[in-house]
mmCIF file of C-alpha atoms and ligand atoms in Angstrom:
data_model
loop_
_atom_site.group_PDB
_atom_site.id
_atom_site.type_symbol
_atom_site.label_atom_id
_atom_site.label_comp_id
_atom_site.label_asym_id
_atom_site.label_seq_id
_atom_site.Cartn_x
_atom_site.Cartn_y
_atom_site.Cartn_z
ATOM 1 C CA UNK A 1 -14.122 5.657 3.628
ATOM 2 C CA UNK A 2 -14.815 5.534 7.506
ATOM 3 C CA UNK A 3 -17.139 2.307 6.885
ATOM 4 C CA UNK A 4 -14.543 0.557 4.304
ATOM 5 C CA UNK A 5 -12.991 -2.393 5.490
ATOM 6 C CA UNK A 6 -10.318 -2.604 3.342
ATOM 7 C CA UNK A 7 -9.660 1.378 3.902
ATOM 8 C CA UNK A 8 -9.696 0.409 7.700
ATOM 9 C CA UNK A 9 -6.817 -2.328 7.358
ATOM 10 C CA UNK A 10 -4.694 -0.038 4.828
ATOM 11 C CA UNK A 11 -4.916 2.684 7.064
ATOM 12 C CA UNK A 12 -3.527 0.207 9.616
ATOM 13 C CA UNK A 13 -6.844 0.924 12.318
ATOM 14 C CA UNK A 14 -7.548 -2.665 11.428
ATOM 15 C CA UNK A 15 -4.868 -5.222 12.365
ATOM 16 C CA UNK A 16 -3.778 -7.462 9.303
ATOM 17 C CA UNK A 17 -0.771 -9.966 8.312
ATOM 18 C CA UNK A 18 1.136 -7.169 6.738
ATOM 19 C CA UNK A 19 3.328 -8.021 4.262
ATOM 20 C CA UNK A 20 4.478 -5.200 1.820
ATOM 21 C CA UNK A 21 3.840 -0.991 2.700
ATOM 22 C CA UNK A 22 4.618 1.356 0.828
ATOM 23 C CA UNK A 23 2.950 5.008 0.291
ATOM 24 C CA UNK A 24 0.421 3.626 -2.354
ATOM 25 C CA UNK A 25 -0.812 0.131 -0.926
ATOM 26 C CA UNK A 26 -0.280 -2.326 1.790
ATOM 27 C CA UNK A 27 -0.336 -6.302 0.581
ATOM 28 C CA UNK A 28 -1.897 -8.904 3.045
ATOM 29 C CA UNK A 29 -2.418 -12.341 3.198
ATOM 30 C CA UNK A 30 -6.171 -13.120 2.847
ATOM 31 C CA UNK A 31 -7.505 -14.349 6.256
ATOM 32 C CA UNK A 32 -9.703 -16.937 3.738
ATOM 33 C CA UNK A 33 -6.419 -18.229 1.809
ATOM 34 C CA UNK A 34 -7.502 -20.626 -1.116
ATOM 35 C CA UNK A 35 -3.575 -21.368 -1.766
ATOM 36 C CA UNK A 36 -0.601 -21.846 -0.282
ATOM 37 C CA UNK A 37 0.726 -18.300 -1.108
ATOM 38 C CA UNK A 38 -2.646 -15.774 -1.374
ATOM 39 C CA UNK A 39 -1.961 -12.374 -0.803
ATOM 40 C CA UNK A 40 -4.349 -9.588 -1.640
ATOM 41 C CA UNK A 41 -2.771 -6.041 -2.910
ATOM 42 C CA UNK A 42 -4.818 -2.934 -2.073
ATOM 43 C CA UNK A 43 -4.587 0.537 -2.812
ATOM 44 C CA UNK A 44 -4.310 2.626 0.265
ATOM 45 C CA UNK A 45 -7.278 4.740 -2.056
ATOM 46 C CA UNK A 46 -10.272 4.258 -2.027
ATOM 47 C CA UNK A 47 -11.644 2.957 -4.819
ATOM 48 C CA UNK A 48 -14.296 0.940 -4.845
ATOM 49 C CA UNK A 49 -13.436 -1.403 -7.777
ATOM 50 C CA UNK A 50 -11.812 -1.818 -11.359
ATOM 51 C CA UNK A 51 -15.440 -0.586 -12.941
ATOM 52 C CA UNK A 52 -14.673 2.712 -11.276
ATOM 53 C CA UNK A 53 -10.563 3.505 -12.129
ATOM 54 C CA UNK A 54 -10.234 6.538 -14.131
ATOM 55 C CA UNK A 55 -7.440 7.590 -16.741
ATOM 56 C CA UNK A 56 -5.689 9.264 -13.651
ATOM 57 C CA UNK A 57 -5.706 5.505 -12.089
ATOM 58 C CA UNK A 58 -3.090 4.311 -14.706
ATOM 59 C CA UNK A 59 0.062 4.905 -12.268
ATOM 60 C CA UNK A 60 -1.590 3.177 -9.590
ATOM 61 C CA UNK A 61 -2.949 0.271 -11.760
ATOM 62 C CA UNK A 62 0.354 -0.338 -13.588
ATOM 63 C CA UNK A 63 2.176 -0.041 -9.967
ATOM 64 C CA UNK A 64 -0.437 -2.807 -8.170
ATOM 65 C CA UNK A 65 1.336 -5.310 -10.991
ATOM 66 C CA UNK A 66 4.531 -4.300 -10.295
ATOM 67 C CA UNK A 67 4.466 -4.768 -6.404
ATOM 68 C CA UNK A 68 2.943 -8.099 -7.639
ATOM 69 C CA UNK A 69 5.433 -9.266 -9.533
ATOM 70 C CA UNK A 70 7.966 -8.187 -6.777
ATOM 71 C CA UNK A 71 6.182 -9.928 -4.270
ATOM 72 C CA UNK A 72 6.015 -12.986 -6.394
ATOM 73 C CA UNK A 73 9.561 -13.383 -6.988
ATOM 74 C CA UNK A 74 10.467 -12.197 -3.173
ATOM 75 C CA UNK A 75 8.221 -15.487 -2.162
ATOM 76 C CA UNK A 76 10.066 -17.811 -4.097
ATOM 77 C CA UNK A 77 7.027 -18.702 -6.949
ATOM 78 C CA UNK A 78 7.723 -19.110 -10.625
ATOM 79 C CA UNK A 79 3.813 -19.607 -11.586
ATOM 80 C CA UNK A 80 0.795 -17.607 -10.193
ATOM 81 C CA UNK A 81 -2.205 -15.717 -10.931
ATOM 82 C CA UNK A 82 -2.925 -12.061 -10.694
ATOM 83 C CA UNK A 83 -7.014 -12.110 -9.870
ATOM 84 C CA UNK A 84 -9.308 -8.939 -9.991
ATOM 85 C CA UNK A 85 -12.758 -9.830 -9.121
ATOM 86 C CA UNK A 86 -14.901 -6.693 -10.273
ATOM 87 C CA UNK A 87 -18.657 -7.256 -9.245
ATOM 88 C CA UNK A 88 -20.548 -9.578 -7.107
ATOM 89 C CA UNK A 89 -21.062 -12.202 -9.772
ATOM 90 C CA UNK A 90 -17.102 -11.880 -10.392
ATOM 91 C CA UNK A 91 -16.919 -13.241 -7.108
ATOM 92 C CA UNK A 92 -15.844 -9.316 -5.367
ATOM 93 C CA UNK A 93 -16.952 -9.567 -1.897
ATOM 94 C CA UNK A 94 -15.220 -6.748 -0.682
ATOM 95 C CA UNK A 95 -16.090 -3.564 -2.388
ATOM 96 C CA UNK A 96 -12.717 -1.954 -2.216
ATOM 97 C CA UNK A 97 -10.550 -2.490 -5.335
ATOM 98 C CA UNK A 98 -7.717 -5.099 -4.561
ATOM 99 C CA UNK A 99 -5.686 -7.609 -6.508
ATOM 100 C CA UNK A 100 -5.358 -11.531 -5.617
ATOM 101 C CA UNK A 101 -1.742 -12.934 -5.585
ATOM 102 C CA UNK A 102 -2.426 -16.471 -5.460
ATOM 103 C CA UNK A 103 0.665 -19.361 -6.083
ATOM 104 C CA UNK A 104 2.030 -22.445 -4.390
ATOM 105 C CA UNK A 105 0.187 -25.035 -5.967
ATOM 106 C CA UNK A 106 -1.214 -25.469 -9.721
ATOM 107 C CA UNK A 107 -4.495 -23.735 -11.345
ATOM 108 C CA UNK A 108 -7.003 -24.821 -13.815
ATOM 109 C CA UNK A 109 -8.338 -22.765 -17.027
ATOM 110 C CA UNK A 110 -11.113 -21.876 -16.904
ATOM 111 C CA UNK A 111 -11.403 -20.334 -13.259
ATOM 112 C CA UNK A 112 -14.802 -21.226 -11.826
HETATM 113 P P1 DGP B 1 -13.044 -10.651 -3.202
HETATM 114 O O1 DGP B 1 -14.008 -11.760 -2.903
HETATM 115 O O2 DGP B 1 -12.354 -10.754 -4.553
HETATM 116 O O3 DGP B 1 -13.680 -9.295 -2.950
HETATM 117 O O4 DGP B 1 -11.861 -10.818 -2.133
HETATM 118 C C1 DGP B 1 -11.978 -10.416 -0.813
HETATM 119 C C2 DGP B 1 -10.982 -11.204 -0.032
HETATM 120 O O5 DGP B 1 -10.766 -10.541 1.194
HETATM 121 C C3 DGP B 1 -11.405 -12.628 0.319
HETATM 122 O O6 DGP B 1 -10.480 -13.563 -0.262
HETATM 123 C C4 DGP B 1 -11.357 -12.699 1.832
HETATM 124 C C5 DGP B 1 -10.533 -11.494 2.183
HETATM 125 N N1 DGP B 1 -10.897 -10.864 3.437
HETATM 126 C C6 DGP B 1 -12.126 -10.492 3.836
HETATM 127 N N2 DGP B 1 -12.070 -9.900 5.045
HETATM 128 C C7 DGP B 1 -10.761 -9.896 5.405
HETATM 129 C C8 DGP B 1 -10.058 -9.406 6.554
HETATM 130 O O7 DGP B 1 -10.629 -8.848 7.497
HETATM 131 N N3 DGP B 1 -8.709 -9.595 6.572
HETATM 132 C C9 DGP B 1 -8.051 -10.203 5.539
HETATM 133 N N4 DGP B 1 -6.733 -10.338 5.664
HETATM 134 N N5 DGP B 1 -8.682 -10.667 4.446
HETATM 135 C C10 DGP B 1 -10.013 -10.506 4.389
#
Protein backbone atom coordinates (compact mmCIF):
# COMPACT_ATOMS: atom_id res chain seq x y z
CA UNK A 1 0.00 0.00 0.00
CA UNK A 2 1.38 3.37 -1.51
CA UNK A 3 0.11 5.26 1.81
CA UNK A 4 1.48 2.39 4.33
CA UNK A 5 4.21 3.35 6.38
CA UNK A 6 5.40 0.27 7.32
CA UNK A 7 5.05 -0.96 3.45
CA UNK A 8 7.17 2.25 2.69
CA UNK A 9 10.17 1.23 5.12
CA UNK A 10 9.99 -2.63 4.00
CA UNK A 11 10.11 -1.68 0.61
CA UNK A 12 13.23 0.25 1.65
CA UNK A 13 11.63 3.96 0.06
CA UNK A 14 11.67 4.83 3.72
CA UNK A 15 15.08 4.84 5.44
CA UNK A 16 15.12 2.62 8.71
CA UNK A 17 17.83 0.96 11.19
CA UNK A 18 17.80 -2.22 9.23
CA UNK A 19 18.63 -5.07 10.92
CA UNK A 20 17.55 -8.47 9.35
CA UNK A 21 16.22 -8.79 5.22
CA UNK A 22 15.25 -11.41 3.86
CA UNK A 23 12.54 -12.03 0.91
CA UNK A 24 9.58 -12.15 3.46
CA UNK A 25 10.29 -9.25 6.07
CA UNK A 26 12.79 -6.71 7.08
CA UNK A 27 13.31 -6.32 11.19
CA UNK A 28 14.01 -2.73 12.57
CA UNK A 29 14.67 -1.22 15.64
CA UNK A 30 11.65 0.90 16.73
CA UNK A 31 12.59 4.63 16.46
CA UNK A 32 10.31 4.81 20.02
CA UNK A 33 12.43 1.89 21.80
CA UNK A 34 10.81 1.06 25.28
CA UNK A 35 13.93 -1.43 25.97
CA UNK A 36 17.24 -1.84 25.57
CA UNK A 37 16.88 -4.36 22.65
CA UNK A 38 13.24 -3.45 20.71
CA UNK A 39 13.08 -4.50 17.36
CA UNK A 40 9.90 -4.67 15.36
CA UNK A 41 9.52 -7.66 12.61
CA UNK A 42 7.35 -6.86 9.58
CA UNK A 43 6.15 -8.66 6.76
CA UNK A 44 7.28 -7.16 3.54
CA UNK A 45 3.08 -7.90 2.82
CA UNK A 46 0.79 -6.03 3.44
CA UNK A 47 -1.33 -6.94 5.90
CA UNK A 48 -2.92 -4.81 7.90
CA UNK A 49 -2.97 -6.77 11.21
CA UNK A 50 -3.28 -10.27 13.02
CA UNK A 51 -7.40 -9.80 12.83
CA UNK A 52 -6.92 -10.03 9.09
CA UNK A 53 -4.20 -13.27 8.48
CA UNK A 54 -5.80 -15.94 6.58
CA UNK A 55 -5.11 -19.85 6.58
CA UNK A 56 -2.64 -19.04 3.63
CA UNK A 57 -0.78 -16.64 6.34
CA UNK A 58 0.42 -19.73 8.37
CA UNK A 59 4.03 -19.87 6.59
CA UNK A 60 4.50 -16.35 7.10
CA UNK A 61 3.17 -16.29 10.74
CA UNK A 62 5.16 -19.35 11.86
CA UNK A 63 8.35 -17.74 9.92
CA UNK A 64 7.90 -14.01 11.80
CA UNK A 65 8.70 -16.35 15.16
CA UNK A 66 11.37 -17.97 13.74
CA UNK A 67 13.37 -14.83 12.49
CA UNK A 68 12.49 -13.84 16.12
CA UNK A 69 13.94 -16.31 17.83
CA UNK A 70 17.05 -16.01 15.51
CA UNK A 71 17.34 -12.54 16.11
CA UNK A 72 17.05 -13.08 19.79
CA UNK A 73 19.78 -15.42 20.17
CA UNK A 74 22.05 -13.42 17.41
CA UNK A 75 21.68 -10.33 20.08
CA UNK A 76 22.92 -12.10 22.89
CA UNK A 77 19.29 -12.24 25.11
CA UNK A 78 18.17 -15.29 27.01
CA UNK A 79 14.64 -13.63 28.13
CA UNK A 80 12.26 -11.50 25.92
CA UNK A 81 8.88 -10.96 24.73
CA UNK A 82 7.34 -11.54 21.39
CA UNK A 83 4.41 -8.58 21.34
CA UNK A 84 1.53 -8.38 18.69
CA UNK A 85 -0.60 -5.47 19.34
CA UNK A 86 -3.85 -6.13 17.15
CA UNK A 87 -6.26 -3.03 17.46
CA UNK A 88 -6.07 0.41 18.75
CA UNK A 89 -7.04 -0.48 22.29
CA UNK A 90 -4.19 -3.30 22.01
CA UNK A 91 -2.02 -0.49 21.82
CA UNK A 92 -1.44 -1.04 17.46
CA UNK A 93 -0.57 2.30 16.27
CA UNK A 94 0.62 1.34 13.10
CA UNK A 95 -1.86 -0.48 11.02
CA UNK A 96 0.51 -2.79 9.27
CA UNK A 97 0.91 -6.21 10.96
CA UNK A 98 4.38 -6.40 12.79
CA UNK A 99 5.83 -8.23 15.76
CA UNK A 100 7.68 -6.48 18.88
CA UNK A 101 11.08 -8.07 19.90
CA UNK A 102 11.62 -6.45 23.08
CA UNK A 103 14.69 -7.75 25.75
CA UNK A 104 17.55 -6.26 27.71
CA UNK A 105 16.02 -5.58 30.84
CA UNK A 106 13.16 -7.48 32.93
CA UNK A 107 9.16 -7.40 32.28
CA UNK A 108 6.21 -7.50 34.48
CA UNK A 109 2.93 -9.83 34.10
CA UNK A 110 0.45 -8.44 33.42
CA UNK A 111 1.55 -6.01 30.49
CA UNK A 112 -0.26 -2.71 30.90
P1 LIG B 1 2.31 -0.56 17.55
O1 LIG B 1 1.99 0.57 18.49
O2 LIG B 1 2.24 -1.94 18.18
O3 LIG B 1 1.52 -0.44 16.26
O4 LIG B 1 3.86 -0.37 17.17
C1 LIG B 1 4.29 0.57 16.25
C2 LIG B 1 5.72 0.84 16.55
O5 LIG B 1 6.31 1.44 15.42
C3 LIG B 1 5.97 1.81 17.71
O6 LIG B 1 6.71 1.14 18.75
C4 LIG B 1 6.77 2.95 17.13
C5 LIG B 1 7.27 2.36 15.84
N1 LIG B 1 7.40 3.31 14.75
C6 LIG B 1 6.48 4.20 14.33
N2 LIG B 1 6.95 4.89 13.27
C7 LIG B 1 8.19 4.42 13.03
C8 LIG B 1 9.19 4.73 12.05
O7 LIG B 1 9.02 5.59 11.18
N3 LIG B 1 10.36 4.04 12.12
C9 LIG B 1 10.57 3.07 13.07
N4 LIG B 1 11.75 2.46 13.05
N5 LIG B 1 9.65 2.75 14.00
C10 LIG B 1 8.49 3.42 13.96
Amino acid sequence: MAECLFCRIASRELSSDLVFEDEQLVAIRDINPVAPVHVLLIPKRHVGSLAEVAEGDAGLLGHLQLVASRLARELGLDSYRVVNNCGAAAGQSVFHLHYHLLGGREFRWPPG
